[in-house]
Amino acid sequence: MDIEVDFSRTKQWEIVKFPGLWKYLPFIPLPDKSIIITLGEGQTPIIRYLYKNQEILIKQEQLFPTGSYKDRGAAVMISAIRAMGIRSVVEDSSGNAGCSVAAYCAKAGIDCSIYVPASTSPAKLMQISAYGARVVKVEGTREDTARMVLSAASQNYYASHSWNPFFFQGTKTFAYEVWEQTEGKLPDAIILPVGNGTLFLGVYKGFHDLLSMGLIEQIPHMVGVQASLCAPLSHWEKLDLGGIPIDVNTIAEGIAIQKPVRGAQIIEALHQTHGMILEVEEEEIEMALRLAVEQGFFVEPTGVVGLAGTIQYLKRFPEVGKVLTAFTGHGLKSPEKILSVLSH
Protein backbone atom coordinates (compact mmCIF):
# COMPACT_ATOMS: atom_id res chain seq x y z
CA MET A 1 0.00 0.00 0.00
CA ASP A 2 2.97 2.30 0.64
CA ILE A 3 4.93 1.64 -2.60
CA GLU A 4 4.48 4.05 -5.48
CA VAL A 5 4.98 3.55 -9.21
CA ASP A 6 5.95 6.28 -11.69
CA PHE A 7 3.29 6.25 -14.42
CA SER A 8 4.38 9.50 -16.08
CA ARG A 9 5.80 7.78 -19.17
CA THR A 10 3.27 4.98 -19.36
CA LYS A 11 0.22 5.54 -21.55
CA GLN A 12 -0.87 2.02 -22.45
CA TRP A 13 -0.59 -1.54 -21.22
CA GLU A 14 2.57 -3.45 -22.03
CA ILE A 15 1.61 -7.10 -22.43
CA VAL A 16 4.42 -9.37 -21.24
CA LYS A 17 4.93 -13.10 -21.54
CA PHE A 18 3.27 -13.90 -18.22
CA PRO A 19 -0.46 -14.68 -18.10
CA GLY A 20 -3.10 -13.47 -15.68
CA LEU A 21 -2.31 -10.59 -13.37
CA TRP A 22 1.35 -10.69 -14.39
CA LYS A 23 0.49 -9.00 -17.66
CA TYR A 24 0.65 -5.87 -15.47
CA LEU A 25 4.23 -6.58 -14.42
CA PRO A 26 5.48 -3.17 -15.62
CA PHE A 27 3.21 -1.59 -13.02
CA ILE A 28 4.29 -3.83 -10.12
CA PRO A 29 7.47 -2.58 -8.40
CA LEU A 30 9.25 -5.82 -7.54
CA PRO A 31 12.90 -5.80 -6.39
CA ASP A 32 13.72 -8.31 -9.15
CA LYS A 33 11.19 -8.73 -11.94
CA SER A 34 12.88 -11.86 -13.24
CA ILE A 35 11.69 -13.82 -10.18
CA ILE A 36 7.98 -14.49 -10.48
CA ILE A 37 6.20 -16.98 -8.24
CA THR A 38 2.98 -17.84 -10.02
CA LEU A 39 0.23 -20.44 -9.95
CA GLY A 40 -1.58 -18.92 -12.92
CA GLU A 41 -3.57 -16.38 -10.93
CA GLY A 42 -5.61 -13.46 -12.27
CA GLN A 43 -8.08 -12.50 -15.01
CA THR A 44 -11.11 -13.80 -13.12
CA PRO A 45 -14.35 -13.50 -15.09
CA ILE A 46 -17.14 -11.03 -14.46
CA ILE A 47 -20.66 -12.40 -14.66
CA ARG A 48 -23.98 -10.56 -14.82
CA TYR A 49 -26.50 -11.42 -12.12
CA LEU A 50 -30.08 -10.19 -12.30
CA TYR A 51 -31.71 -9.40 -8.97
CA LYS A 52 -35.30 -8.16 -9.21
CA ASN A 53 -34.65 -6.60 -12.63
CA GLN A 54 -31.46 -4.89 -11.45
CA GLU A 55 -28.18 -6.06 -12.92
CA ILE A 56 -25.25 -6.78 -10.62
CA LEU A 57 -21.77 -7.41 -11.98
CA ILE A 58 -19.93 -10.05 -9.94
CA LYS A 59 -16.21 -10.70 -10.31
CA GLN A 60 -15.48 -14.31 -9.47
CA GLU A 61 -12.49 -14.08 -7.19
CA GLN A 62 -13.31 -17.48 -5.69
CA LEU A 63 -11.81 -19.06 -8.82
CA PHE A 64 -8.19 -18.38 -7.85
CA PRO A 65 -5.78 -21.32 -7.40
CA THR A 66 -6.25 -21.49 -3.61
CA GLY A 67 -9.89 -20.43 -3.73
CA SER A 68 -9.78 -16.76 -2.76
CA TYR A 69 -8.73 -13.33 -3.99
CA LYS A 70 -5.83 -13.42 -1.51
CA ASP A 71 -3.79 -15.10 -4.26
CA ARG A 72 -3.47 -11.70 -5.93
CA GLY A 73 -1.56 -10.29 -3.00
CA ALA A 74 0.32 -13.45 -2.06
CA ALA A 75 1.67 -13.97 -5.58
CA VAL A 76 3.27 -10.52 -5.60
CA MET A 77 4.34 -10.51 -1.94
CA ILE A 78 5.98 -13.94 -2.05
CA SER A 79 7.67 -13.06 -5.36
CA ALA A 80 9.16 -10.00 -3.66
CA ILE A 81 10.20 -12.02 -0.61
CA ARG A 82 11.86 -14.67 -2.78
CA ALA A 83 13.64 -11.99 -4.78
CA MET A 84 15.05 -10.57 -1.52
CA GLY A 85 16.48 -13.99 -0.65
CA ILE A 86 14.27 -14.53 2.40
CA ARG A 87 13.72 -18.21 3.13
CA SER A 88 11.50 -18.28 6.24
CA VAL A 89 8.30 -16.35 6.98
CA VAL A 90 5.44 -16.14 9.46
CA GLU A 91 1.92 -14.91 8.83
CA ASP A 92 -1.30 -14.52 10.81
CA SER A 93 -4.67 -15.10 9.21
CA SER A 94 -8.31 -15.98 9.71
CA GLY A 95 -7.80 -18.64 7.05
CA ASN A 96 -7.74 -17.60 3.40
CA ALA A 97 -4.62 -15.45 3.51
CA GLY A 98 -2.87 -18.25 5.37
CA CYS A 99 -3.87 -20.73 2.67
CA SER A 100 -2.61 -18.42 -0.04
CA VAL A 101 0.69 -17.53 1.62
CA ALA A 102 1.31 -21.22 2.40
CA ALA A 103 0.69 -22.20 -1.23
CA TYR A 104 3.00 -19.60 -2.73
CA CYS A 105 5.67 -20.32 -0.13
CA ALA A 106 5.48 -23.98 -1.15
CA LYS A 107 5.97 -22.98 -4.77
CA ALA A 108 8.88 -20.69 -3.83
CA GLY A 109 10.56 -23.14 -1.46
CA ILE A 110 10.13 -20.82 1.52
CA ASP A 111 9.62 -22.15 5.05
CA CYS A 112 6.27 -20.97 6.39
CA SER A 113 4.36 -20.84 9.69
CA ILE A 114 0.75 -19.65 9.76
CA TYR A 115 -0.85 -18.41 12.98
CA VAL A 116 -4.65 -18.77 13.00
CA PRO A 117 -7.51 -18.46 15.50
CA ALA A 118 -8.38 -21.89 16.90
CA SER A 119 -11.93 -21.38 15.60
CA THR A 120 -10.79 -21.23 11.95
CA SER A 121 -12.76 -23.47 9.59
CA PRO A 122 -11.33 -27.02 9.50
CA ALA A 123 -11.17 -26.99 5.70
CA LYS A 124 -8.89 -23.95 5.75
CA LEU A 125 -6.65 -25.51 8.40
CA MET A 126 -6.37 -28.65 6.30
CA GLN A 127 -5.53 -26.64 3.19
CA ILE A 128 -2.76 -24.72 4.97
CA SER A 129 -1.28 -27.95 6.32
CA ALA A 130 -1.49 -29.64 2.92
CA TYR A 131 0.94 -27.08 1.49
CA GLY A 132 3.47 -28.07 4.14
CA ALA A 133 3.14 -24.99 6.34
CA ARG A 134 3.15 -25.22 10.12
CA VAL A 135 -0.21 -24.27 11.62
CA VAL A 136 -0.14 -22.53 15.00
CA LYS A 137 -3.60 -22.34 16.56
CA VAL A 138 -4.24 -19.43 18.91
CA GLU A 139 -7.08 -19.40 21.41
CA GLY A 140 -8.96 -16.12 21.23
CA THR A 141 -9.81 -13.52 18.61
CA ARG A 142 -8.22 -12.56 15.32
CA GLU A 143 -6.48 -9.74 17.19
CA ASP A 144 -5.07 -12.21 19.73
CA THR A 145 -3.61 -14.14 16.80
CA ALA A 146 -2.00 -11.02 15.37
CA ARG A 147 -0.39 -10.24 18.72
CA MET A 148 0.92 -13.79 19.06
CA VAL A 149 2.67 -13.75 15.68
CA LEU A 150 4.68 -10.65 16.53
CA SER A 151 7.02 -12.56 18.83
CA ALA A 152 7.72 -15.06 16.04
CA ALA A 153 8.25 -12.16 13.64
CA SER A 154 11.25 -11.04 15.70
CA GLN A 155 13.19 -13.95 14.20
CA ASN A 156 11.35 -14.54 10.90
CA TYR A 157 10.18 -12.28 8.12
CA TYR A 158 6.61 -11.14 8.73
CA ALA A 159 4.71 -11.88 5.51
CA SER A 160 1.65 -9.96 6.63
CA HIS A 161 -1.17 -9.54 4.13
CA SER A 162 -2.41 -6.59 6.18
CA TRP A 163 0.89 -4.72 6.60
CA ASN A 164 3.18 -5.75 3.75
CA PRO A 165 2.97 -3.16 0.94
CA PHE A 166 3.72 -5.74 -1.76
CA PHE A 167 0.44 -7.50 -0.97
CA PHE A 168 -1.50 -4.42 -2.06
CA GLN A 169 0.53 -4.26 -5.25
CA GLY A 170 -1.15 -7.58 -6.05
CA THR A 171 -4.71 -6.80 -5.00
CA LYS A 172 -4.66 -3.55 -6.98
CA THR A 173 -4.73 -5.63 -10.19
CA PHE A 174 -8.43 -6.28 -9.48
CA ALA A 175 -9.08 -2.68 -10.56
CA TYR A 176 -6.90 -3.02 -13.67
CA GLU A 177 -8.87 -6.09 -14.73
CA VAL A 178 -12.23 -4.41 -14.12
CA TRP A 179 -11.10 -1.47 -16.27
CA GLU A 180 -10.12 -3.78 -19.11
CA GLN A 181 -13.11 -6.12 -18.79
CA THR A 182 -15.59 -3.23 -18.88
CA GLU A 183 -13.66 -1.57 -21.72
CA GLY A 184 -13.14 1.51 -19.59
CA LYS A 185 -16.84 1.89 -18.74
CA LEU A 186 -16.44 1.49 -15.02
CA PRO A 187 -19.29 0.75 -12.61
CA ASP A 188 -20.65 3.67 -10.62
CA ALA A 189 -20.02 1.79 -7.38
CA ILE A 190 -17.64 -0.98 -6.31
CA ILE A 191 -19.11 -2.86 -3.33
CA LEU A 192 -16.73 -5.13 -1.44
CA PRO A 193 -16.54 -6.92 1.92
CA VAL A 194 -14.02 -5.32 4.22
CA GLY A 195 -12.19 -6.64 7.27
CA ASN A 196 -8.60 -5.41 7.29
CA GLY A 197 -9.18 -3.93 3.85
CA THR A 198 -6.63 -5.89 1.80
CA LEU A 199 -8.91 -6.07 -1.24
CA PHE A 200 -10.74 -2.79 -0.64
CA LEU A 201 -7.57 -0.71 -0.33
CA GLY A 202 -5.83 -2.56 -3.14
CA VAL A 203 -8.75 -1.86 -5.46
CA TYR A 204 -8.74 1.79 -4.43
CA LYS A 205 -5.01 1.95 -5.15
CA GLY A 206 -5.52 0.32 -8.55
CA PHE A 207 -8.15 2.85 -9.57
CA HIS A 208 -5.90 5.63 -8.28
CA ASP A 209 -3.18 4.30 -10.62
CA LEU A 210 -5.61 4.39 -13.54
CA LEU A 211 -6.53 7.96 -12.62
CA SER A 212 -2.83 8.90 -12.49
CA MET A 213 -2.34 7.45 -15.99
CA GLY A 214 -5.26 9.45 -17.34
CA LEU A 215 -7.20 6.30 -18.23
CA ILE A 216 -10.21 7.19 -16.07
CA GLU A 217 -11.70 10.52 -15.04
CA GLN A 218 -12.78 9.52 -11.56
CA ILE A 219 -12.70 6.59 -9.16
CA PRO A 220 -16.03 4.77 -8.63
CA HIS A 221 -17.74 5.11 -5.29
CA MET A 222 -16.04 2.63 -2.95
CA VAL A 223 -18.55 0.90 -0.68
CA GLY A 224 -17.34 -1.36 2.12
CA VAL A 225 -19.55 -4.05 3.62
CA GLN A 226 -19.23 -5.44 7.14
CA ALA A 227 -21.27 -7.91 9.16
CA SER A 228 -23.42 -5.96 11.63
CA LEU A 229 -22.10 -8.15 14.45
CA CYS A 230 -18.59 -6.91 13.74
CA ALA A 231 -18.69 -3.50 12.06
CA PRO A 232 -15.94 -1.39 13.62
CA LEU A 233 -15.60 0.87 10.58
CA SER A 234 -19.11 2.20 11.20
CA HIS A 235 -17.92 3.38 14.61
CA TRP A 236 -14.31 4.26 13.89
CA GLU A 237 -14.15 7.39 16.04
CA LYS A 238 -15.78 5.61 18.98
CA LEU A 239 -13.23 2.81 18.75
CA ASP A 240 -10.44 5.32 19.34
CA LEU A 241 -12.30 6.59 22.39
CA GLY A 242 -12.34 3.25 24.18
CA GLY A 243 -14.24 0.89 21.95
CA ILE A 244 -17.75 -0.35 21.36
CA PRO A 245 -19.20 -3.83 21.81
CA ILE A 246 -17.93 -6.06 18.99
CA ASP A 247 -19.11 -9.63 18.45
CA VAL A 248 -16.78 -11.63 16.22
CA ASN A 249 -19.14 -14.62 16.13
CA THR A 250 -20.46 -13.77 12.68
CA ILE A 251 -20.85 -16.41 10.00
CA ALA A 252 -18.55 -14.21 7.91
CA GLU A 253 -15.39 -15.24 9.77
CA GLY A 254 -13.06 -13.79 7.16
CA ILE A 255 -14.00 -10.19 8.00
CA ALA A 256 -14.47 -10.59 11.76
CA ILE A 257 -11.81 -7.98 12.56
CA GLN A 258 -12.37 -5.96 15.73
CA LYS A 259 -10.04 -3.10 14.80
CA PRO A 260 -8.70 -3.05 11.23
CA VAL A 261 -5.01 -2.17 11.23
CA ARG A 262 -5.49 0.07 8.18
CA GLY A 263 -8.83 1.43 9.31
CA ALA A 264 -7.81 5.06 8.94
CA GLN A 265 -6.78 4.44 5.32
CA ILE A 266 -10.07 2.69 4.61
CA ILE A 267 -12.01 5.65 6.00
CA GLU A 268 -9.89 8.03 3.91
CA ALA A 269 -10.62 5.99 0.74
CA LEU A 270 -14.33 6.20 1.54
CA HIS A 271 -14.12 9.96 1.89
CA GLN A 272 -12.09 10.39 -1.29
CA THR A 273 -14.59 8.42 -3.38
CA HIS A 274 -17.78 9.59 -1.63
CA GLY A 275 -18.33 6.02 -0.54
CA MET A 276 -19.82 4.49 2.57
CA ILE A 277 -19.83 1.52 4.94
CA LEU A 278 -22.83 -0.82 4.91
CA GLU A 279 -23.70 -3.28 7.65
CA VAL A 280 -25.46 -6.53 6.76
CA GLU A 281 -27.30 -8.74 9.23
CA GLU A 282 -26.60 -12.46 9.49
CA GLU A 283 -29.95 -13.11 7.78
CA GLU A 284 -28.89 -10.98 4.81
CA ILE A 285 -25.64 -12.94 4.46
CA GLU A 286 -27.55 -16.22 4.60
CA MET A 287 -30.00 -14.99 1.96
CA ALA A 288 -27.13 -13.99 -0.32
CA LEU A 289 -25.58 -17.43 0.17
CA ARG A 290 -28.82 -19.10 -0.88
CA LEU A 291 -29.12 -16.84 -3.92
CA ALA A 292 -25.57 -17.72 -4.95
CA VAL A 293 -25.93 -21.49 -4.69
CA GLU A 294 -29.32 -21.39 -6.41
CA GLN A 295 -27.50 -19.93 -9.42
CA GLY A 296 -24.74 -22.54 -9.26
CA PHE A 297 -22.08 -20.56 -7.39
CA PHE A 298 -20.52 -22.34 -4.41
CA VAL A 299 -19.17 -19.51 -2.27
CA GLU A 300 -18.25 -19.36 1.41
CA PRO A 301 -20.35 -17.10 3.71
CA THR A 302 -17.71 -14.36 3.83
CA GLY A 303 -17.53 -14.55 0.05
CA VAL A 304 -21.16 -13.46 -0.40
CA VAL A 305 -21.01 -10.49 1.98
CA GLY A 306 -20.41 -8.23 -1.02
CA LEU A 307 -23.55 -9.55 -2.70
CA ALA A 308 -25.55 -9.06 0.50
CA GLY A 309 -24.30 -5.48 0.70
CA THR A 310 -25.04 -4.86 -2.96
CA ILE A 311 -28.65 -5.98 -2.55
CA GLN A 312 -29.02 -3.64 0.42
CA TYR A 313 -27.35 -0.81 -1.54
CA LEU A 314 -29.74 -1.23 -4.48
CA LYS A 315 -32.71 -1.12 -2.14
CA ARG A 316 -31.47 2.11 -0.60
CA PHE A 317 -30.40 3.70 -3.89
CA PRO A 318 -32.66 2.20 -6.60
CA GLU A 319 -31.64 4.84 -9.15
CA VAL A 320 -27.94 3.96 -9.02
CA GLY A 321 -26.31 2.93 -12.27
CA LYS A 322 -23.94 0.01 -12.77
CA VAL A 323 -22.61 -1.74 -9.65
CA LEU A 324 -19.95 -4.40 -9.21
CA THR A 325 -19.13 -6.72 -6.35
CA ALA A 326 -17.12 -9.93 -5.98
CA PHE A 327 -17.38 -13.48 -4.72
CA THR A 328 -14.21 -13.51 -2.62
CA GLY A 329 -13.86 -17.11 -1.39
CA HIS A 330 -14.82 -20.58 -2.58
CA GLY A 331 -17.45 -22.64 -0.76
CA LEU A 332 -15.00 -25.49 -0.21
CA LYS A 333 -13.34 -23.20 2.32
CA SER A 334 -16.22 -23.57 4.76
CA PRO A 335 -18.59 -26.40 3.76
CA GLU A 336 -19.80 -26.99 7.32
CA LYS A 337 -21.09 -23.42 7.65
CA ILE A 338 -22.78 -23.60 4.26
CA LEU A 339 -24.48 -26.85 5.21
CA SER A 340 -25.69 -25.25 8.45
CA VAL A 341 -27.26 -22.35 6.55
CA LEU A 342 -28.86 -24.43 3.82
CA SER A 343 -30.27 -27.00 6.21
CA HIS A 344 -32.64 -24.57 7.91
Coordinates of C-alpha atoms in Angstrom, one line a residue:
M1 CA 0.0 0.0 0.0
D2 CA 3.0 2.3 0.6
I3 CA 4.9 1.6 -2.6
E4 CA 4.5 4.1 -5.5
V5 CA 5.0 3.5 -9.2
D6 CA 5.9 6.3 -11.7
F7 CA 3.3 6.2 -14.4
S8 CA 4.4 9.5 -16.1
R9 CA 5.8 7.8 -19.2
T10 CA 3.3 5.0 -19.4
K11 CA 0.2 5.5 -21.5
Q12 CA -0.9 2.0 -22.5
W13 CA -0.6 -1.5 -21.2
E14 CA 2.6 -3.5 -22.0
I15 CA 1.6 -7.1 -22.4
V16 CA 4.4 -9.4 -21.2
K17 CA 4.9 -13.1 -21.5
F18 CA 3.3 -13.9 -18.2
P19 CA -0.5 -14.7 -18.1
G20 CA -3.1 -13.5 -15.7
L21 CA -2.3 -10.6 -13.4
W22 CA 1.3 -10.7 -14.4
K23 CA 0.5 -9.0 -17.7
Y24 CA 0.7 -5.9 -15.5
L25 CA 4.2 -6.6 -14.4
P26 CA 5.5 -3.2 -15.6
F27 CA 3.2 -1.6 -13.0
I28 CA 4.3 -3.8 -10.1
P29 CA 7.5 -2.6 -8.4
L30 CA 9.3 -5.8 -7.5
P31 CA 12.9 -5.8 -6.4
D32 CA 13.7 -8.3 -9.1
K33 CA 11.2 -8.7 -11.9
S34 CA 12.9 -11.9 -13.2
I35 CA 11.7 -13.8 -10.2
I36 CA 8.0 -14.5 -10.5
I37 CA 6.2 -17.0 -8.2
T38 CA 3.0 -17.8 -10.0
L39 CA 0.2 -20.4 -9.9
G40 CA -1.6 -18.9 -12.9
E41 CA -3.6 -16.4 -10.9
G42 CA -5.6 -13.5 -12.3
Q43 CA -8.1 -12.5 -15.0
T44 CA -11.1 -13.8 -13.1
P45 CA -14.3 -13.5 -15.1
I46 CA -17.1 -11.0 -14.5
I47 CA -20.7 -12.4 -14.7
R48 CA -24.0 -10.6 -14.8
Y49 CA -26.5 -11.4 -12.1
L50 CA -30.1 -10.2 -12.3
Y51 CA -31.7 -9.4 -9.0
K52 CA -35.3 -8.2 -9.2
N53 CA -34.6 -6.6 -12.6
Q54 CA -31.5 -4.9 -11.5
E55 CA -28.2 -6.1 -12.9
I56 CA -25.3 -6.8 -10.6
L57 CA -21.8 -7.4 -12.0
I58 CA -19.9 -10.0 -9.9
K59 CA -16.2 -10.7 -10.3
Q60 CA -15.5 -14.3 -9.5
E61 CA -12.5 -14.1 -7.2
Q62 CA -13.3 -17.5 -5.7
L63 CA -11.8 -19.1 -8.8
F64 CA -8.2 -18.4 -7.9
P65 CA -5.8 -21.3 -7.4
T66 CA -6.2 -21.5 -3.6
G67 CA -9.9 -20.4 -3.7
S68 CA -9.8 -16.8 -2.8
Y69 CA -8.7 -13.3 -4.0
K70 CA -5.8 -13.4 -1.5
D71 CA -3.8 -15.1 -4.3
R72 CA -3.5 -11.7 -5.9
G73 CA -1.6 -10.3 -3.0
A74 CA 0.3 -13.4 -2.1
A75 CA 1.7 -14.0 -5.6
V76 CA 3.3 -10.5 -5.6
M77 CA 4.3 -10.5 -1.9
I78 CA 6.0 -13.9 -2.1
S79 CA 7.7 -13.1 -5.4
A80 CA 9.2 -10.0 -3.7
I81 CA 10.2 -12.0 -0.6
R82 CA 11.9 -14.7 -2.8
A83 CA 13.6 -12.0 -4.8
M84 CA 15.1 -10.6 -1.5
G85 CA 16.5 -14.0 -0.6
I86 CA 14.3 -14.5 2.4
R87 CA 13.7 -18.2 3.1
S88 CA 11.5 -18.3 6.2
V89 CA 8.3 -16.3 7.0
V90 CA 5.4 -16.1 9.5
E91 CA 1.9 -14.9 8.8
D92 CA -1.3 -14.5 10.8
S93 CA -4.7 -15.1 9.2
S94 CA -8.3 -16.0 9.7
G95 CA -7.8 -18.6 7.0
N96 CA -7.7 -17.6 3.4
A97 CA -4.6 -15.5 3.5
G98 CA -2.9 -18.3 5.4
C99 CA -3.9 -20.7 2.7
S100 CA -2.6 -18.4 0.0
V101 CA 0.7 -17.5 1.6
A102 CA 1.3 -21.2 2.4
A103 CA 0.7 -22.2 -1.2
Y104 CA 3.0 -19.6 -2.7
C105 CA 5.7 -20.3 -0.1
A106 CA 5.5 -24.0 -1.1
K107 CA 6.0 -23.0 -4.8
A108 CA 8.9 -20.7 -3.8
G109 CA 10.6 -23.1 -1.5
I110 CA 10.1 -20.8 1.5
D111 CA 9.6 -22.2 5.1
C112 CA 6.3 -21.0 6.4
S113 CA 4.4 -20.8 9.7
I114 CA 0.7 -19.7 9.8
Y115 CA -0.9 -18.4 13.0
V116 CA -4.7 -18.8 13.0
P117 CA -7.5 -18.5 15.5
A118 CA -8.4 -21.9 16.9
S119 CA -11.9 -21.4 15.6
T120 CA -10.8 -21.2 11.9
S121 CA -12.8 -23.5 9.6
P122 CA -11.3 -27.0 9.5
A123 CA -11.2 -27.0 5.7
K124 CA -8.9 -24.0 5.8
L125 CA -6.7 -25.5 8.4
M126 CA -6.4 -28.7 6.3
Q127 CA -5.5 -26.6 3.2
I128 CA -2.8 -24.7 5.0
S129 CA -1.3 -27.9 6.3
A130 CA -1.5 -29.6 2.9
Y131 CA 0.9 -27.1 1.5
G132 CA 3.5 -28.1 4.1
A133 CA 3.1 -25.0 6.3
R134 CA 3.1 -25.2 10.1
V135 CA -0.2 -24.3 11.6
V136 CA -0.1 -22.5 15.0
K137 CA -3.6 -22.3 16.6
V138 CA -4.2 -19.4 18.9
E139 CA -7.1 -19.4 21.4
G140 CA -9.0 -16.1 21.2
T141 CA -9.8 -13.5 18.6
R142 CA -8.2 -12.6 15.3
E143 CA -6.5 -9.7 17.2
D144 CA -5.1 -12.2 19.7
T145 CA -3.6 -14.1 16.8
A146 CA -2.0 -11.0 15.4
R147 CA -0.4 -10.2 18.7
M148 CA 0.9 -13.8 19.1
V149 CA 2.7 -13.7 15.7
L150 CA 4.7 -10.7 16.5
S151 CA 7.0 -12.6 18.8
A152 CA 7.7 -15.1 16.0
A153 CA 8.3 -12.2 13.6
S154 CA 11.2 -11.0 15.7
Q155 CA 13.2 -14.0 14.2
N156 CA 11.4 -14.5 10.9
Y157 CA 10.2 -12.3 8.1
Y158 CA 6.6 -11.1 8.7
A159 CA 4.7 -11.9 5.5
S160 CA 1.7 -10.0 6.6
H161 CA -1.2 -9.5 4.1
S162 CA -2.4 -6.6 6.2
W163 CA 0.9 -4.7 6.6
N164 CA 3.2 -5.8 3.8
P165 CA 3.0 -3.2 0.9
F166 CA 3.7 -5.7 -1.8
F167 CA 0.4 -7.5 -1.0
F168 CA -1.5 -4.4 -2.1
Q169 CA 0.5 -4.3 -5.3
G170 CA -1.2 -7.6 -6.0
T171 CA -4.7 -6.8 -5.0
K172 CA -4.7 -3.6 -7.0
T173 CA -4.7 -5.6 -10.2
F174 CA -8.4 -6.3 -9.5
A175 CA -9.1 -2.7 -10.6
Y176 CA -6.9 -3.0 -13.7
E177 CA -8.9 -6.1 -14.7
V178 CA -12.2 -4.4 -14.1
W179 CA -11.1 -1.5 -16.3
E180 CA -10.1 -3.8 -19.1
Q181 CA -13.1 -6.1 -18.8
T182 CA -15.6 -3.2 -18.9
E183 CA -13.7 -1.6 -21.7
G184 CA -13.1 1.5 -19.6
K185 CA -16.8 1.9 -18.7
L186 CA -16.4 1.5 -15.0
P187 CA -19.3 0.8 -12.6
D188 CA -20.7 3.7 -10.6
A189 CA -20.0 1.8 -7.4
I190 CA -17.6 -1.0 -6.3
I191 CA -19.1 -2.9 -3.3
L192 CA -16.7 -5.1 -1.4
P193 CA -16.5 -6.9 1.9
V194 CA -14.0 -5.3 4.2
G195 CA -12.2 -6.6 7.3
N196 CA -8.6 -5.4 7.3
G197 CA -9.2 -3.9 3.8
T198 CA -6.6 -5.9 1.8
L199 CA -8.9 -6.1 -1.2
F200 CA -10.7 -2.8 -0.6
L201 CA -7.6 -0.7 -0.3
G202 CA -5.8 -2.6 -3.1
V203 CA -8.7 -1.9 -5.5
Y204 CA -8.7 1.8 -4.4
K205 CA -5.0 2.0 -5.2
G206 CA -5.5 0.3 -8.5
F207 CA -8.2 2.8 -9.6
H208 CA -5.9 5.6 -8.3
D209 CA -3.2 4.3 -10.6
L210 CA -5.6 4.4 -13.5
L211 CA -6.5 8.0 -12.6
S212 CA -2.8 8.9 -12.5
M213 CA -2.3 7.5 -16.0
G214 CA -5.3 9.5 -17.3
L215 CA -7.2 6.3 -18.2
I216 CA -10.2 7.2 -16.1
E217 CA -11.7 10.5 -15.0
Q218 CA -12.8 9.5 -11.6
I219 CA -12.7 6.6 -9.2
P220 CA -16.0 4.8 -8.6
H221 CA -17.7 5.1 -5.3
M222 CA -16.0 2.6 -3.0
V223 CA -18.6 0.9 -0.7
G224 CA -17.3 -1.4 2.1
V225 CA -19.6 -4.1 3.6
Q226 CA -19.2 -5.4 7.1
A227 CA -21.3 -7.9 9.2
S228 CA -23.4 -6.0 11.6
L229 CA -22.1 -8.2 14.5
C230 CA -18.6 -6.9 13.7
A231 CA -18.7 -3.5 12.1
P232 CA -15.9 -1.4 13.6
L233 CA -15.6 0.9 10.6
S234 CA -19.1 2.2 11.2
H235 CA -17.9 3.4 14.6
W236 CA -14.3 4.3 13.9
E237 CA -14.2 7.4 16.0
K238 CA -15.8 5.6 19.0
L239 CA -13.2 2.8 18.8
D240 CA -10.4 5.3 19.3
L241 CA -12.3 6.6 22.4
G242 CA -12.3 3.3 24.2
G243 CA -14.2 0.9 22.0
I244 CA -17.8 -0.4 21.4
P245 CA -19.2 -3.8 21.8
I246 CA -17.9 -6.1 19.0
D247 CA -19.1 -9.6 18.5
V248 CA -16.8 -11.6 16.2
N249 CA -19.1 -14.6 16.1
T250 CA -20.5 -13.8 12.7
I251 CA -20.8 -16.4 10.0
A252 CA -18.6 -14.2 7.9
E253 CA -15.4 -15.2 9.8
G254 CA -13.1 -13.8 7.2
I255 CA -14.0 -10.2 8.0
A256 CA -14.5 -10.6 11.8
I257 CA -11.8 -8.0 12.6
Q258 CA -12.4 -6.0 15.7
K259 CA -10.0 -3.1 14.8
P260 CA -8.7 -3.0 11.2
V261 CA -5.0 -2.2 11.2
R262 CA -5.5 0.1 8.2
G263 CA -8.8 1.4 9.3
A264 CA -7.8 5.1 8.9
Q265 CA -6.8 4.4 5.3
I266 CA -10.1 2.7 4.6
I267 CA -12.0 5.7 6.0
E268 CA -9.9 8.0 3.9
A269 CA -10.6 6.0 0.7
L270 CA -14.3 6.2 1.5
H271 CA -14.1 10.0 1.9
Q272 CA -12.1 10.4 -1.3
T273 CA -14.6 8.4 -3.4
H274 CA -17.8 9.6 -1.6
G275 CA -18.3 6.0 -0.5
M276 CA -19.8 4.5 2.6
I277 CA -19.8 1.5 4.9
L278 CA -22.8 -0.8 4.9
E279 CA -23.7 -3.3 7.6
V280 CA -25.5 -6.5 6.8
E281 CA -27.3 -8.7 9.2
E282 CA -26.6 -12.5 9.5
E283 CA -30.0 -13.1 7.8
E284 CA -28.9 -11.0 4.8
I285 CA -25.6 -12.9 4.5
E286 CA -27.6 -16.2 4.6
M287 CA -30.0 -15.0 2.0
A288 CA -27.1 -14.0 -0.3
L289 CA -25.6 -17.4 0.2
R290 CA -28.8 -19.1 -0.9
L291 CA -29.1 -16.8 -3.9
A292 CA -25.6 -17.7 -5.0
V293 CA -25.9 -21.5 -4.7
E294 CA -29.3 -21.4 -6.4
Q295 CA -27.5 -19.9 -9.4
G296 CA -24.7 -22.5 -9.3
F297 CA -22.1 -20.6 -7.4
F298 CA -20.5 -22.3 -4.4
V299 CA -19.2 -19.5 -2.3
E300 CA -18.3 -19.4 1.4
P301 CA -20.4 -17.1 3.7
T302 CA -17.7 -14.4 3.8
G303 CA -17.5 -14.6 0.1
V304 CA -21.2 -13.5 -0.4
V305 CA -21.0 -10.5 2.0
G306 CA -20.4 -8.2 -1.0
L307 CA -23.5 -9.6 -2.7
A308 CA -25.6 -9.1 0.5
G309 CA -24.3 -5.5 0.7
T310 CA -25.0 -4.9 -3.0
I311 CA -28.6 -6.0 -2.6
Q312 CA -29.0 -3.6 0.4
Y313 CA -27.4 -0.8 -1.5
L314 CA -29.7 -1.2 -4.5
K315 CA -32.7 -1.1 -2.1
R316 CA -31.5 2.1 -0.6
F317 CA -30.4 3.7 -3.9
P318 CA -32.7 2.2 -6.6
E319 CA -31.6 4.8 -9.2
V320 CA -27.9 4.0 -9.0
G321 CA -26.3 2.9 -12.3
K322 CA -23.9 0.0 -12.8
V323 CA -22.6 -1.7 -9.7
L324 CA -19.9 -4.4 -9.2
T325 CA -19.1 -6.7 -6.3
A326 CA -17.1 -9.9 -6.0
F327 CA -17.4 -13.5 -4.7
T328 CA -14.2 -13.5 -2.6
G329 CA -13.9 -17.1 -1.4
H330 CA -14.8 -20.6 -2.6
G331 CA -17.5 -22.6 -0.8
L332 CA -15.0 -25.5 -0.2
K333 CA -13.3 -23.2 2.3
S334 CA -16.2 -23.6 4.8
P335 CA -18.6 -26.4 3.8
E336 CA -19.8 -27.0 7.3
K337 CA -21.1 -23.4 7.6
I338 CA -22.8 -23.6 4.3
L339 CA -24.5 -26.9 5.2
S340 CA -25.7 -25.2 8.4
V341 CA -27.3 -22.3 6.5
L342 CA -28.9 -24.4 3.8
S343 CA -30.3 -27.0 6.2
H344 CA -32.6 -24.6 7.9

